[in-house]
Structures are given as C-alpha cells and as structure tokens.
Short mmCIF file of C-alpha atoms and ligand atoms in Angstrom, two decimals:
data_model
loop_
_atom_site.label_atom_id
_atom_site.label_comp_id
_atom_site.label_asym_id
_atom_site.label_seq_id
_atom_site.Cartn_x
_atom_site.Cartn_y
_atom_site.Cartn_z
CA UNK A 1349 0.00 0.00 0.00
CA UNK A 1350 1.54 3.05 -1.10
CA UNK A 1351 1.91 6.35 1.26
CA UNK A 1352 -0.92 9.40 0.47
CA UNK A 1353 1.68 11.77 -0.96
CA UNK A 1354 3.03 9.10 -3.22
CA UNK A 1355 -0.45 7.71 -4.56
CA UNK A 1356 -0.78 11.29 -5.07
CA UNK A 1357 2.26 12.07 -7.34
CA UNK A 1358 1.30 8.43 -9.19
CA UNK A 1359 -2.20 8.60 -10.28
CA UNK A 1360 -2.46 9.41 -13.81
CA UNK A 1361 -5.74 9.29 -16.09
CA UNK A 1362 -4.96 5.91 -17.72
CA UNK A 1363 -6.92 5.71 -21.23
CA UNK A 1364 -5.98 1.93 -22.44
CA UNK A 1365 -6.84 -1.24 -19.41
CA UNK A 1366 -5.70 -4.30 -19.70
CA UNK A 1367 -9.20 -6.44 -19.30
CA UNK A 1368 -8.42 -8.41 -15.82
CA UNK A 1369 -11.16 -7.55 -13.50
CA UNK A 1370 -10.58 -6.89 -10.04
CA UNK A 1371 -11.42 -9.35 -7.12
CA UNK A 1372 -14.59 -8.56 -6.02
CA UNK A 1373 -13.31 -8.44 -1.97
CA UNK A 1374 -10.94 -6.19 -3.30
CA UNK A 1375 -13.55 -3.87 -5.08
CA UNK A 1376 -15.58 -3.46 -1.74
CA UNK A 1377 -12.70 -2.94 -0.03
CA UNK A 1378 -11.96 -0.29 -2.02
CA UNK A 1379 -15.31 1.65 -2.68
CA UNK A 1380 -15.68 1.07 1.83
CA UNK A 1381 -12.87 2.93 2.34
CA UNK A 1382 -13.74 5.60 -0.06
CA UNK A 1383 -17.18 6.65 1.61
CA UNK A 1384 -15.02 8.21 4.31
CA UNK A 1385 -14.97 11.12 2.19
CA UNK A 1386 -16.10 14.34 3.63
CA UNK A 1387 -19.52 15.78 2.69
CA UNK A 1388 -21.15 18.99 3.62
CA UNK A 1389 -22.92 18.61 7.29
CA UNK A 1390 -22.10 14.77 6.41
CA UNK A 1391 -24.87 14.61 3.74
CA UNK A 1392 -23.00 11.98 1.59
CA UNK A 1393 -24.59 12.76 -1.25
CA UNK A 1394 -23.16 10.58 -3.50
CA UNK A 1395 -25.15 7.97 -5.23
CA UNK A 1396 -22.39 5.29 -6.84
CA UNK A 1397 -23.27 2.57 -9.77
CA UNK A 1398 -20.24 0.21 -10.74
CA UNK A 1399 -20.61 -1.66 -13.93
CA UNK A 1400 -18.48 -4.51 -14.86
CA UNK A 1401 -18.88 -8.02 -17.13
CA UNK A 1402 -22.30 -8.33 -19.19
CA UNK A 1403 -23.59 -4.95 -17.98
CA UNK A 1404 -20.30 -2.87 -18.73
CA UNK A 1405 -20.30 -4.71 -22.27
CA UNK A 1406 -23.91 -3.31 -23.05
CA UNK A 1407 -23.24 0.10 -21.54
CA UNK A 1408 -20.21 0.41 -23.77
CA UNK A 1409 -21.88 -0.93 -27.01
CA UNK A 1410 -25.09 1.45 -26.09
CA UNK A 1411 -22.68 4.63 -25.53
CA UNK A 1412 -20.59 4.11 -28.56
CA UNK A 1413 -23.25 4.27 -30.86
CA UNK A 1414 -24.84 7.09 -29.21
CA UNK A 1415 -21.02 8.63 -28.80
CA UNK A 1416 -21.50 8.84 -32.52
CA UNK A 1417 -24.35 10.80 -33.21
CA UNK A 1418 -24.35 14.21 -31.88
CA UNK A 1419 -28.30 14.31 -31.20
CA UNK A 1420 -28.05 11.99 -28.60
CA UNK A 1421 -25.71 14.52 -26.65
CA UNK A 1422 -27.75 14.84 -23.58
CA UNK A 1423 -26.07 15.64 -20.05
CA UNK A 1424 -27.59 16.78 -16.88
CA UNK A 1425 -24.83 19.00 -16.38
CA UNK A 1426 -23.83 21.14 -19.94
CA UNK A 1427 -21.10 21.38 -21.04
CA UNK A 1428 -19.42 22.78 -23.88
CA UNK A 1429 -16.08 21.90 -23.65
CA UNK A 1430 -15.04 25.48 -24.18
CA UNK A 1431 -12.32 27.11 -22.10
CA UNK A 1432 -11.22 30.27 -21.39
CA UNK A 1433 -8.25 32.03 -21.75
CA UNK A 1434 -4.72 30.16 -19.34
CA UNK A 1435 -7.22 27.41 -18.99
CA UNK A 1436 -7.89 27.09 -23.24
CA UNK A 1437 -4.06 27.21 -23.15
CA UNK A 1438 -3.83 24.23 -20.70
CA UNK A 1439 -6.46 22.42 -22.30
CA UNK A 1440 -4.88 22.45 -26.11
CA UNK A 1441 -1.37 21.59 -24.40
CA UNK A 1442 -2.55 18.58 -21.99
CA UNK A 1443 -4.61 17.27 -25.32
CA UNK A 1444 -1.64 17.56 -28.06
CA UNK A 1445 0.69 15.67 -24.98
CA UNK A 1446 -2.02 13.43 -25.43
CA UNK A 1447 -2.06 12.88 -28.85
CA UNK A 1448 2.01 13.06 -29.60
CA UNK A 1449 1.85 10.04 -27.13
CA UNK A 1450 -0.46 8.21 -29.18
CA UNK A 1451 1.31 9.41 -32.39
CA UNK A 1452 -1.45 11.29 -33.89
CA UNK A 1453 -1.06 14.25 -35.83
CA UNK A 1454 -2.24 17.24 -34.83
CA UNK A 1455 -4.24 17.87 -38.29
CA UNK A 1456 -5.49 14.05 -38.12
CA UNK A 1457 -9.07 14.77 -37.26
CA UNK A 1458 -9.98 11.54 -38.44
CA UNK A 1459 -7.63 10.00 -36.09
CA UNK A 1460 -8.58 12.56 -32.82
CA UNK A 1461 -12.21 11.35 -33.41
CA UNK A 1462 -11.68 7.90 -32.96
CA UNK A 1463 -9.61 8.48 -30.13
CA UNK A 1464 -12.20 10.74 -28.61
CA UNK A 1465 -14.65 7.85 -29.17
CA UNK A 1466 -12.56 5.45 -27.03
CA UNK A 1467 -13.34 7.26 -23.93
CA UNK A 1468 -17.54 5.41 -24.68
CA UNK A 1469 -15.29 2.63 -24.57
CA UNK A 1470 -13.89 2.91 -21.32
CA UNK A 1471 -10.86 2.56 -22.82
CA UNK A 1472 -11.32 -1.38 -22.36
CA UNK A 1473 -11.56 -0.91 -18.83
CA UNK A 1474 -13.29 -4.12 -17.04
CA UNK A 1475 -14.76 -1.73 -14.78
CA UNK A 1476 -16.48 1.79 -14.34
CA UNK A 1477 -17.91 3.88 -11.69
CA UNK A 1478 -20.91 6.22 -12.34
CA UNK A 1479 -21.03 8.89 -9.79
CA UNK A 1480 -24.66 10.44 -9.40
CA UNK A 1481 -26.12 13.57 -7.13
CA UNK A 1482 -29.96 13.26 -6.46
CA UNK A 1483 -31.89 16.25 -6.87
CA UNK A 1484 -31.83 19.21 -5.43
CA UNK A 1485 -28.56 19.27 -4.95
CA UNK A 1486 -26.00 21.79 -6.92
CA UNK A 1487 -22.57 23.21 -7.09
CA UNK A 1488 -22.28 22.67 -3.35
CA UNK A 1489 -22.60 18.96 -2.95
CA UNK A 1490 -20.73 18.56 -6.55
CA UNK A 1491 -17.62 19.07 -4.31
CA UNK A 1492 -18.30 16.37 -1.87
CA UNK A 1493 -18.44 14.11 -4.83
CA UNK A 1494 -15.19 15.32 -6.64
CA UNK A 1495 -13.37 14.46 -2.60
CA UNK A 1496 -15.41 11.51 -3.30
CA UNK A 1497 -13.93 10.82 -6.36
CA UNK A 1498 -10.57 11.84 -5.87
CA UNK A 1499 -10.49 9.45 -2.70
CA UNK A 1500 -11.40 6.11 -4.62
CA UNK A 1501 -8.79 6.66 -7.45
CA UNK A 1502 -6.13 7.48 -4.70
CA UNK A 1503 -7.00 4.39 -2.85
CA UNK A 1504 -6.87 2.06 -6.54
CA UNK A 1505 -3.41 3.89 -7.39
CA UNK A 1506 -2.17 2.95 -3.85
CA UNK A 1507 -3.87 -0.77 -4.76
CA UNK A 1508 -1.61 -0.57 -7.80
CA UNK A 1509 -4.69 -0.14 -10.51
CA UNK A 1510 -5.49 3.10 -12.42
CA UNK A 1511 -8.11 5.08 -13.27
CA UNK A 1512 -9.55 8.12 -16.02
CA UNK A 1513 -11.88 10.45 -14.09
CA UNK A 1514 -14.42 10.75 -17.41
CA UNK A 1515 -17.24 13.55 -17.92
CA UNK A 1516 -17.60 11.74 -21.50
CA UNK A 1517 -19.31 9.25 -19.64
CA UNK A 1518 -22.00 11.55 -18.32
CA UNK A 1519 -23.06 13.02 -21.94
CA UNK A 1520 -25.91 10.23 -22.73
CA UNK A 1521 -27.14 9.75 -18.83
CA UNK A 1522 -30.26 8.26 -20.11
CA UNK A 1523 -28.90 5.16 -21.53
CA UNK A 1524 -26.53 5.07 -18.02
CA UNK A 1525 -30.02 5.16 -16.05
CA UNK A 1526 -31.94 2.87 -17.85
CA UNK A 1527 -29.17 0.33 -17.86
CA UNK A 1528 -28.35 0.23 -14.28
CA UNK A 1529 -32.21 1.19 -13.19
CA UNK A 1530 -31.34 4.96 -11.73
CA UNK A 1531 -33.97 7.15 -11.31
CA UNK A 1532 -34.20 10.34 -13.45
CA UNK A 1533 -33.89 12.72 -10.52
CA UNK A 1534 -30.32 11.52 -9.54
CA UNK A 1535 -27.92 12.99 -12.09
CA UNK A 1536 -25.20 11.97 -13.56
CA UNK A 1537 -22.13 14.12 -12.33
CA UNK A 1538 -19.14 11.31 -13.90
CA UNK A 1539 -17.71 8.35 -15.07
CA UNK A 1540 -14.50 6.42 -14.05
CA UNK A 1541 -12.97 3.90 -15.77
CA UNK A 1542 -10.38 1.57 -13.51
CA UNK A 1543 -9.28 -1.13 -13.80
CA UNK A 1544 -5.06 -2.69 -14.56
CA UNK A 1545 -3.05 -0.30 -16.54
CA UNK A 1546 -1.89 -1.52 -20.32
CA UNK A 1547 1.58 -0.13 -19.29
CA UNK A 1548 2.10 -0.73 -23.40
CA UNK A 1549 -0.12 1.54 -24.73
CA UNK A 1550 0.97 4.52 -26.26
CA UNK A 1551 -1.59 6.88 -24.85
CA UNK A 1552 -0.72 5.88 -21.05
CA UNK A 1553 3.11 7.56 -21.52
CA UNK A 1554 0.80 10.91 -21.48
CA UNK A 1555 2.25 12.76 -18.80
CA UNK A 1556 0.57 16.45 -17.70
CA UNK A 1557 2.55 19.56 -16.15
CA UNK A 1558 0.75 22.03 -13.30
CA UNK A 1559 1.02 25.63 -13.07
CA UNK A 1560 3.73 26.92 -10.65
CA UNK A 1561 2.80 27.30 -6.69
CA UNK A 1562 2.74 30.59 -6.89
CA UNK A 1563 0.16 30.50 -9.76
CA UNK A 1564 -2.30 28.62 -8.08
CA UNK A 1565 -1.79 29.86 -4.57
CA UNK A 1566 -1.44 32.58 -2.37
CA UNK A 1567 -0.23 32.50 1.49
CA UNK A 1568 -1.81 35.56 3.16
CA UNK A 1569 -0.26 36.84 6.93
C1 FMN B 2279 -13.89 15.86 -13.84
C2 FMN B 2279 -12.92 15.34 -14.87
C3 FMN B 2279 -13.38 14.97 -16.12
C4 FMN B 2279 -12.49 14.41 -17.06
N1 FMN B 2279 -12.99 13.97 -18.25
C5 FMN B 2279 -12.16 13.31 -19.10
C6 FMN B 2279 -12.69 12.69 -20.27
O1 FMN B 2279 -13.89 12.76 -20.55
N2 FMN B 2279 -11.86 12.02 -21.06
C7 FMN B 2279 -10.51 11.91 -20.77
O2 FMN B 2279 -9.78 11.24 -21.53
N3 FMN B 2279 -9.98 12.48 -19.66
C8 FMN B 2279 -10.77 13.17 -18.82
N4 FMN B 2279 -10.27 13.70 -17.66
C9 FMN B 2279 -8.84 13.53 -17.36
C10 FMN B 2279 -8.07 14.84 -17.49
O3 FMN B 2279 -7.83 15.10 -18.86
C11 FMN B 2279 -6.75 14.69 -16.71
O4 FMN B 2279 -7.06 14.51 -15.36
C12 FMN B 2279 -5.87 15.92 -16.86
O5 FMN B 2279 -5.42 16.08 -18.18
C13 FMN B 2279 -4.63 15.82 -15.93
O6 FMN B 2279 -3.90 14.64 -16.24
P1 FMN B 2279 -3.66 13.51 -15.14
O7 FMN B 2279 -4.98 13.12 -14.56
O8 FMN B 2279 -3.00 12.37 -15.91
O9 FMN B 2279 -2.76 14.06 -14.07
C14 FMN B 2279 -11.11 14.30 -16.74
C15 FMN B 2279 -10.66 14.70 -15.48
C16 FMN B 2279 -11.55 15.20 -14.55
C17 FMN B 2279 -11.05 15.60 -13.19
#
C-alpha cells in the first residue's frame, strides 16, 4: 500500500486497461474505504453505480453508438467543452501531450475522433464507476463528490490499478439510467474507468505539467 503523498504524485488518467477484473473483496474494499470522504454537514450525497462483465459490455456498445451521433448529446450537467483564456491554453497543451503520445497528428481529425470515441469505450476498462447527485442538490454537494472521487482513485493507485476520471461518460445519462435502473432525478455528475493499466499503450506515456505554486496559490499573513 503506497503512502498518500506518493499515490498522489502516481495517479495518472490511464486511457488503455488491460481487461483483468478486479477481485470482487478487493472492489468493496476499495469503494468502503472511499465513503469516508467528507460531505457537507455529512450529507454523503453521493449515489455510486459500478458496472463490470455483461452490464459494462452493453453500456459500452449502447454509448458508442450514441457517442456517434451528436443528437443523442444529452447531459444533466452542460457542457461545452469550451475554455477560457490560461485554462484554453492548458487544455490544447494537456490534449496535443495526449495525442504526440499516441502518435497522432495534430491535423489528423480523423484519427482525434476515434480516439475521442474510445473514452464510450472505457478505454477497455473491465470496470467503471458512475457517480450520481440526487436532486436538489447543486454546485455545493458537486464538491463532496469530486473528494469523493478523488479518494477512490487514490485508494486504486495505492492498490496498484489506475483510473480516467471521465465527464464523456456523463453526456448520454439516459442510456446510463436505464441500464443500471437509476432514477431520473439523480444525475449523472461522472464516469471512471479503472481497472489494470496496459503499461504498453501509447496513450498511457501521457504525462501532464501544473502551473507553478505561486500560480495557483497565495499565502496571506
Ligand atoms: C472531472 C474530470 C473529467 C475528465 N474527463 C475526461 C474525459 O472525458 N476524457 C478523458 O480522456 N480524460 C478526462 N479527464 C482527465 C483529465 O484530462 C486529466 O485529469 C488531466 O489532463 C490531468 O492529467 P492527469 O490526470 O494524468 O494528471 C477528466 C478529469 C476530470 C477531473
């Protein structure tokens, strides 16, 4: 079991699994430890759906199809993909790391599509988490799920597995409910994909800077 700060510095968004599934002690394990998140006034409002074998195959042939066809864009929570300013700049340099990894081109728009369309694939992970927050909540209890989050891909990069934190998974939520029986006032806030890493693949030597300290915070006496 690896040490916070170093499960910290490891954990990567992997985007190619190898298919091995994880024990299923070892999944509860896992997802038990993560609820220790914490949650405004301990709400918890999490609501988590993990889909592996049969299901997880259906999900991902359902999504790719739908991945395909812009009118079937639908998420609870928009989102353009649009970014301003420092943050478009960080964007367009974290994707073309991306893509010189995988060897695309950057004019290869052909070849950015169908990489784009792997993520409905879970990039052939056996396993994926679907985070949703019931109605009413907002902005507020979106946090406690993102500590949420954060905690159960820390605790699979200290179990030596790896993770992509996915909002392409929340972009059809309608075929997500009806598959695993989710009620439409619980939204879908993400997806992540975990499983083994394919230490092989290409598009897992992807490695992403931060900004300075000093750009990100500020110590005030
Ligand atoms: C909320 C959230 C949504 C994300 N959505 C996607 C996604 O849809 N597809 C993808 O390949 N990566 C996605 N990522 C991964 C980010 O691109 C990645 O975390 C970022 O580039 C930093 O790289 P790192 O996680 O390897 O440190 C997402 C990350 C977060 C936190």
């Amino acid at each position: 079991m690896l040490p916070t700060a170093e499960a910290i510095a490891q954990r990567r968004a992997v985007r190619a699994f190898l298919p091995d599934e994880i024990a299923q002690p070892t999944l509860e394990r896992v997802f038990a430890q993560a609820q220790a998140a914490p949650s405004n006034c301990n709400a918890q409002p999490w609501i988590v759906h993990v889909a592996s074998g049969t299901t997880l195959r259906t999900l991902r042939e359902r999504l790719l199809v739908a991945g395909a066809d812009l009118q079937q864009y639908r998420p609870d929570f928009p989102f353009d993909g649009k970014f301003p300013g420092i943050y478009r700049e960080r964007q367009h340099d974290a994707a073309a790391r991306l893509y010189t990894a995988m060897g695309i081109a950057r004019d290869d728009r052909v070849a950015r599509a169908q990489a784009g369309l792997r993520n409905y694939a879970m990039f052939d992970a056996p396993h994926a988490a679907f985070v949703f927050l019931p109605e009413p909540f907002g902005a507020r209890e979106a946090v406690d799920c993102g500590m949420y989050a954060q905690n159960l891909m820390l605790l699979l990069t200290a179990e030596g597995l790896a993770s992509c934190p996915q909002a392409a998974l929340t972009f059809h939520p309608h075929i997500v409910r009806e598959l695993l029986g989710v009620p439409a006032e619980q939204r879908l806030l993400l997806g992540i994909s975990f499983g083994h890493e394919d230490r092989q693949a290409p598009a897992n030597a992807c490695r992403t800077p931060r900004a300075a300290l000093a750009d990100a915070v500020r110590f005030h006496r």
